[in-house]
Tab-separated table of C-alpha atoms in Angstrom:
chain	number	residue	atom	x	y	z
A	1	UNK	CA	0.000	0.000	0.000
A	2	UNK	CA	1.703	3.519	-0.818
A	3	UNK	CA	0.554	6.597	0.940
A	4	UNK	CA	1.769	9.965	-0.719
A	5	UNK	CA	2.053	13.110	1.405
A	6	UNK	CA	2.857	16.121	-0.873
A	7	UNK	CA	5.558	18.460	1.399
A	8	UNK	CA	8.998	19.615	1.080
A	9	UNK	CA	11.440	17.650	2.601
A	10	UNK	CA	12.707	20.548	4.994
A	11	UNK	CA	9.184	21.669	6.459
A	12	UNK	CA	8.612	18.033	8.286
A	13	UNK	CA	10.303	16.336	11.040
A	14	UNK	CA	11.735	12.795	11.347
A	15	UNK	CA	9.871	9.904	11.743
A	16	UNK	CA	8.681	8.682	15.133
A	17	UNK	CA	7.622	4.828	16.428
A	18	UNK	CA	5.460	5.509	19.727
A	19	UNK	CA	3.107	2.526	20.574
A	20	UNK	CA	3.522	0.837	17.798
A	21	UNK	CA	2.074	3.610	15.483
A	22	UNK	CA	4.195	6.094	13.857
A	23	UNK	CA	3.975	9.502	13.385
A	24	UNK	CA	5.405	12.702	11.714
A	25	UNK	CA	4.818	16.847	12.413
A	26	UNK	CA	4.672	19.216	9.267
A	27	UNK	CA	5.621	22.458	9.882
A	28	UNK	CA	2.234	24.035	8.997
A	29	UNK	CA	0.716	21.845	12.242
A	30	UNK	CA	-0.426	18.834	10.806
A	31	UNK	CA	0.906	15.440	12.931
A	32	UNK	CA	0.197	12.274	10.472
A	33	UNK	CA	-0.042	9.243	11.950
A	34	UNK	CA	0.145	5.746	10.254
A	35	UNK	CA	-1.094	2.814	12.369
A	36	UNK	CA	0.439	-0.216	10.481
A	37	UNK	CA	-1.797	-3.092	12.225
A	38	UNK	CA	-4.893	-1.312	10.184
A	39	UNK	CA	-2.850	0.229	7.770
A	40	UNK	CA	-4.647	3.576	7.800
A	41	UNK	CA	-2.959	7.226	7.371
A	42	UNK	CA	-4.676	9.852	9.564
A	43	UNK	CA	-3.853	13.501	10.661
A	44	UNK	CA	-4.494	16.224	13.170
A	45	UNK	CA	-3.954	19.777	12.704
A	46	UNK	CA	-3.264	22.132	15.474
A	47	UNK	CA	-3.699	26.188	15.038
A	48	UNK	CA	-1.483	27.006	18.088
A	49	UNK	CA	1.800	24.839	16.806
A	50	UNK	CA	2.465	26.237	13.713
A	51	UNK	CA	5.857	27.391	12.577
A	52	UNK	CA	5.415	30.673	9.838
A	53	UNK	CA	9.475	31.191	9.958
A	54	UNK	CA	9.577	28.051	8.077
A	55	UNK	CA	7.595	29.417	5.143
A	56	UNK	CA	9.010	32.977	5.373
A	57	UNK	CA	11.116	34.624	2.980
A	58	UNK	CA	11.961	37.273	4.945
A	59	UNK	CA	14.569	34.609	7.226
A	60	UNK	CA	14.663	31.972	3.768
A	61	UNK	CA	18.975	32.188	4.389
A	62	UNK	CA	18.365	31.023	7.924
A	63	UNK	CA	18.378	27.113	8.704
A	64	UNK	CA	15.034	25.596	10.204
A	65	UNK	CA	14.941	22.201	11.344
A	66	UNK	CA	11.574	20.101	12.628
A	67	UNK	CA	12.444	17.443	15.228
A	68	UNK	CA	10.357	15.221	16.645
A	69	UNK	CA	10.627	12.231	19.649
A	70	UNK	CA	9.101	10.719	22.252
A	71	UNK	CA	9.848	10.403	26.144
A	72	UNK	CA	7.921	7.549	27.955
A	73	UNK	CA	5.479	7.480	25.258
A	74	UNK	CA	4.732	10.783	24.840
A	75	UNK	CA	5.518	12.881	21.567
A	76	UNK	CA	8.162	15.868	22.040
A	77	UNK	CA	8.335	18.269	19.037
A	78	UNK	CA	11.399	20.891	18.617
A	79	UNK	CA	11.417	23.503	16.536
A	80	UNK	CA	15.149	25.234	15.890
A	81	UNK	CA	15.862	28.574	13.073
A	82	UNK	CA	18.309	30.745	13.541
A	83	UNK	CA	20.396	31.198	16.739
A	84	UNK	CA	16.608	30.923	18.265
A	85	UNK	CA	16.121	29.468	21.387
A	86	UNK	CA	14.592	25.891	19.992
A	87	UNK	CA	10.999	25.900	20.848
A	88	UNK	CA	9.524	22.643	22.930
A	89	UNK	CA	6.409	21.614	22.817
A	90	UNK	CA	5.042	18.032	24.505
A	91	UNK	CA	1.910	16.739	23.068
A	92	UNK	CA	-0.609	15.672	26.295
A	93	UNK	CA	-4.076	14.724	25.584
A	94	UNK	CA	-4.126	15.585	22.449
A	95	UNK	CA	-2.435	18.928	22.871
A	96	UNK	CA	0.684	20.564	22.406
A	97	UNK	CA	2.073	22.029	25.241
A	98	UNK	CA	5.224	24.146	25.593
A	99	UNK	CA	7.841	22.689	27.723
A	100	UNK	CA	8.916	24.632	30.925
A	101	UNK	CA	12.139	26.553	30.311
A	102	UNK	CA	14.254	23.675	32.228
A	103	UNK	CA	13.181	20.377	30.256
A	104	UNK	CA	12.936	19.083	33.589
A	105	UNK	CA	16.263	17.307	33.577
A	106	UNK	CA	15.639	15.781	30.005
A	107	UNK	CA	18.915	15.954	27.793
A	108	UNK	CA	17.840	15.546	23.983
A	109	UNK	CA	20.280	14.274	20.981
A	110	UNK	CA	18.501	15.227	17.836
A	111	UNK	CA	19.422	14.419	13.860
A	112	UNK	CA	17.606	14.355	10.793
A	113	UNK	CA	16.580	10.887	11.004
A	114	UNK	CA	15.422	10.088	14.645
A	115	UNK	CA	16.017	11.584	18.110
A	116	UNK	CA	16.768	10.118	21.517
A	117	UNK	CA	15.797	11.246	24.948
A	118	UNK	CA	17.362	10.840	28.531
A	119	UNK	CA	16.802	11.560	32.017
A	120	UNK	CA	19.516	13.445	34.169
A	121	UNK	CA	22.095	13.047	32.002
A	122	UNK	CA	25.823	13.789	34.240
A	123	UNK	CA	26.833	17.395	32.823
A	124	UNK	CA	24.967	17.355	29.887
A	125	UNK	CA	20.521	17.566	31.458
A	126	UNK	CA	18.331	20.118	30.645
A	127	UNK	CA	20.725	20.784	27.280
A	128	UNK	CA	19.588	19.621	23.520
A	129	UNK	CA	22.210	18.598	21.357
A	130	UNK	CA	21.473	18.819	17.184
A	131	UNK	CA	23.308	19.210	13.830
A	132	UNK	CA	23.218	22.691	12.294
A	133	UNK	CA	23.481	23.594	8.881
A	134	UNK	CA	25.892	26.695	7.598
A	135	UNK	CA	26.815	27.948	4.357
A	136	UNK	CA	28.248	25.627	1.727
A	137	UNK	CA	26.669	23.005	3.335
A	138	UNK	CA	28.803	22.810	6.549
A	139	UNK	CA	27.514	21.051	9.744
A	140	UNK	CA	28.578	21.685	13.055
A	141	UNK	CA	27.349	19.789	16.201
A	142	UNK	CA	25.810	22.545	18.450
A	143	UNK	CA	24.263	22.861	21.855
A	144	UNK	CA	21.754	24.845	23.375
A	145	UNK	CA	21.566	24.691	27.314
A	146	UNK	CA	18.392	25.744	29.247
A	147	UNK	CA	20.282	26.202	32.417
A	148	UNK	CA	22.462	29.066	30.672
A	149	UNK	CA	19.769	29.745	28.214
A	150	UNK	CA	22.717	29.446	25.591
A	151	UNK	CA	23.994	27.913	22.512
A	152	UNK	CA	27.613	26.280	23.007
A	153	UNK	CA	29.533	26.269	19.979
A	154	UNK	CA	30.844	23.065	18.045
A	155	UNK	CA	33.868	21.553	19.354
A	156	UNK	CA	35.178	18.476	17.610
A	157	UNK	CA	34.709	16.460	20.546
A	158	UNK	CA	31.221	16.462	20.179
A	159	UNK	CA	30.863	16.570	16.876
A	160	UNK	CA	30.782	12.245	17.280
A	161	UNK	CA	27.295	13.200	19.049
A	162	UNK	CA	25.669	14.695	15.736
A	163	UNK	CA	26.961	12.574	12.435
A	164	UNK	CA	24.953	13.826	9.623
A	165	UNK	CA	23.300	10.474	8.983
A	166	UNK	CA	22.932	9.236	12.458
A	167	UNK	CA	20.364	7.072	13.786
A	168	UNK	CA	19.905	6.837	17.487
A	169	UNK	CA	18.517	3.229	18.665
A	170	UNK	CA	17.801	2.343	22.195
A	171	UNK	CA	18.889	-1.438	22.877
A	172	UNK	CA	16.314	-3.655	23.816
A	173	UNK	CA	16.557	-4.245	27.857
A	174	UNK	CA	18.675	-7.242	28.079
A	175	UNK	CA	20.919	-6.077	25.888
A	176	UNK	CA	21.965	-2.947	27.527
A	177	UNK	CA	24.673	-4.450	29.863
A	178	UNK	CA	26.487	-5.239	26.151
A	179	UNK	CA	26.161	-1.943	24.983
A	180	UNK	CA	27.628	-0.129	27.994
C-alpha cells in the first residue's frame, strides 16, 4: 500500500515509532499518523503549533529544522531557526504544550533521522544537542543549554554526538549491559 504526502522535505520532522504507530509533524501543524496493524494514514492539525518562519522569505537564508521524539510514550516536538532558542512543545491529551524553560532534567540528541531522549544526564541535562546547517553546506554539532539559556559552539569532541546520517537506537533491555 503507498501513501503519498505532498511536502517539502525541509518543512517536516523525522519519523517517530510511539506505541507501535508512527507519526510525523509538518511544519504548517499537521501530525500524520500511520497505524500499520490497520494500515490507515490519519492527521491532526493544530492552530497554536504552527511554525510561519519556516515558510518565510523574509529569514529563507536562515536554517530551520523540525524534530520530533518521544519520552515515555509521549511525543516531544522541537522547533530550531536561527540562533533561536529551539521551541519545545510536549503533546498531552491531544495537545501541544510548551515545555517549561528547564526540560525538567531531560537531555535531547537530535538528527535528521530520529532523536533520543534521557533523564539526568551527568553534565549534559536540561541541554539539547542537534546538527546545524551553515553555508556551503557545513555542519557543526551545536548545543543549546536551558540552564544558561545558551547555545555552546561546536567543538570536535562532540561533533561524534551529531553525524549527519545518524540514527539513534535504544537497545532492547537485556541487551543494555552489552552496549555499555
Amino acid at each position: 500500500m503507498k501513501f503519498h504526502c505532498a511536502f517539502g522535505p525541509n518543512v517536516h520532522s523525522n519519523l517517530v515509532c510511539v506505541n507501535d504507530r508512527f507519526y510525523c509533524f509538518t511544519s504548517g501543524g499537521v501530525l500524520f499518523e500511520f497505524d500499520p496493524a490497520s494500515r490507515t494514514l490519519s492527521h491532526q492539525a493544530w492552530d497554536d503549533v504552527r511554525f510561519p518562519e519556516i515558510h518565510n522569505n523574509e529569514w529563507s537564508y536562515l536554517p530551520k529544522e523540525l524534530y520530533l521524539m518521544e519520552q515515555k510514550g509521549e511525543l516531544i516536538l522541537m522547533y530550531t531557526y536561527g540562533a533561536e532558542k529551539p521551541v519545545m512543545y510536549k503533546l498531552v491529551s491531544s495537545k501541544w504544550e510548551e515545555m517549561s524553560s528547564t526540560l525538567d532534567g531531560l537531555t535531547i540528541f537530535a538528527s535528521m533521522y530520529s532523536s533520543e531522549t534521557r533523564m539526568d544526564v551527568l553534565g549534559m541535562k536540561n541541554s539539547v544537542y542537534f546538527p546545524k546547517y551553515g553555508l556551503r553546506n557545513n555542519m557543526q554539532c551545536v548545543s543549546y543549554s536551558y540552564n544558561d539559556a545558551r547555545y555552546y559552539p561546536d567543538q570536535p569532541e562532540r561533533r561524534l554526538l551529531c553525524p549527519v546520517d545518524s540514527l539513534w537506537i535504544d537497545p532492547p533491555p537485556f541487551l543494555r549491559l552489552f552496549c555499555m
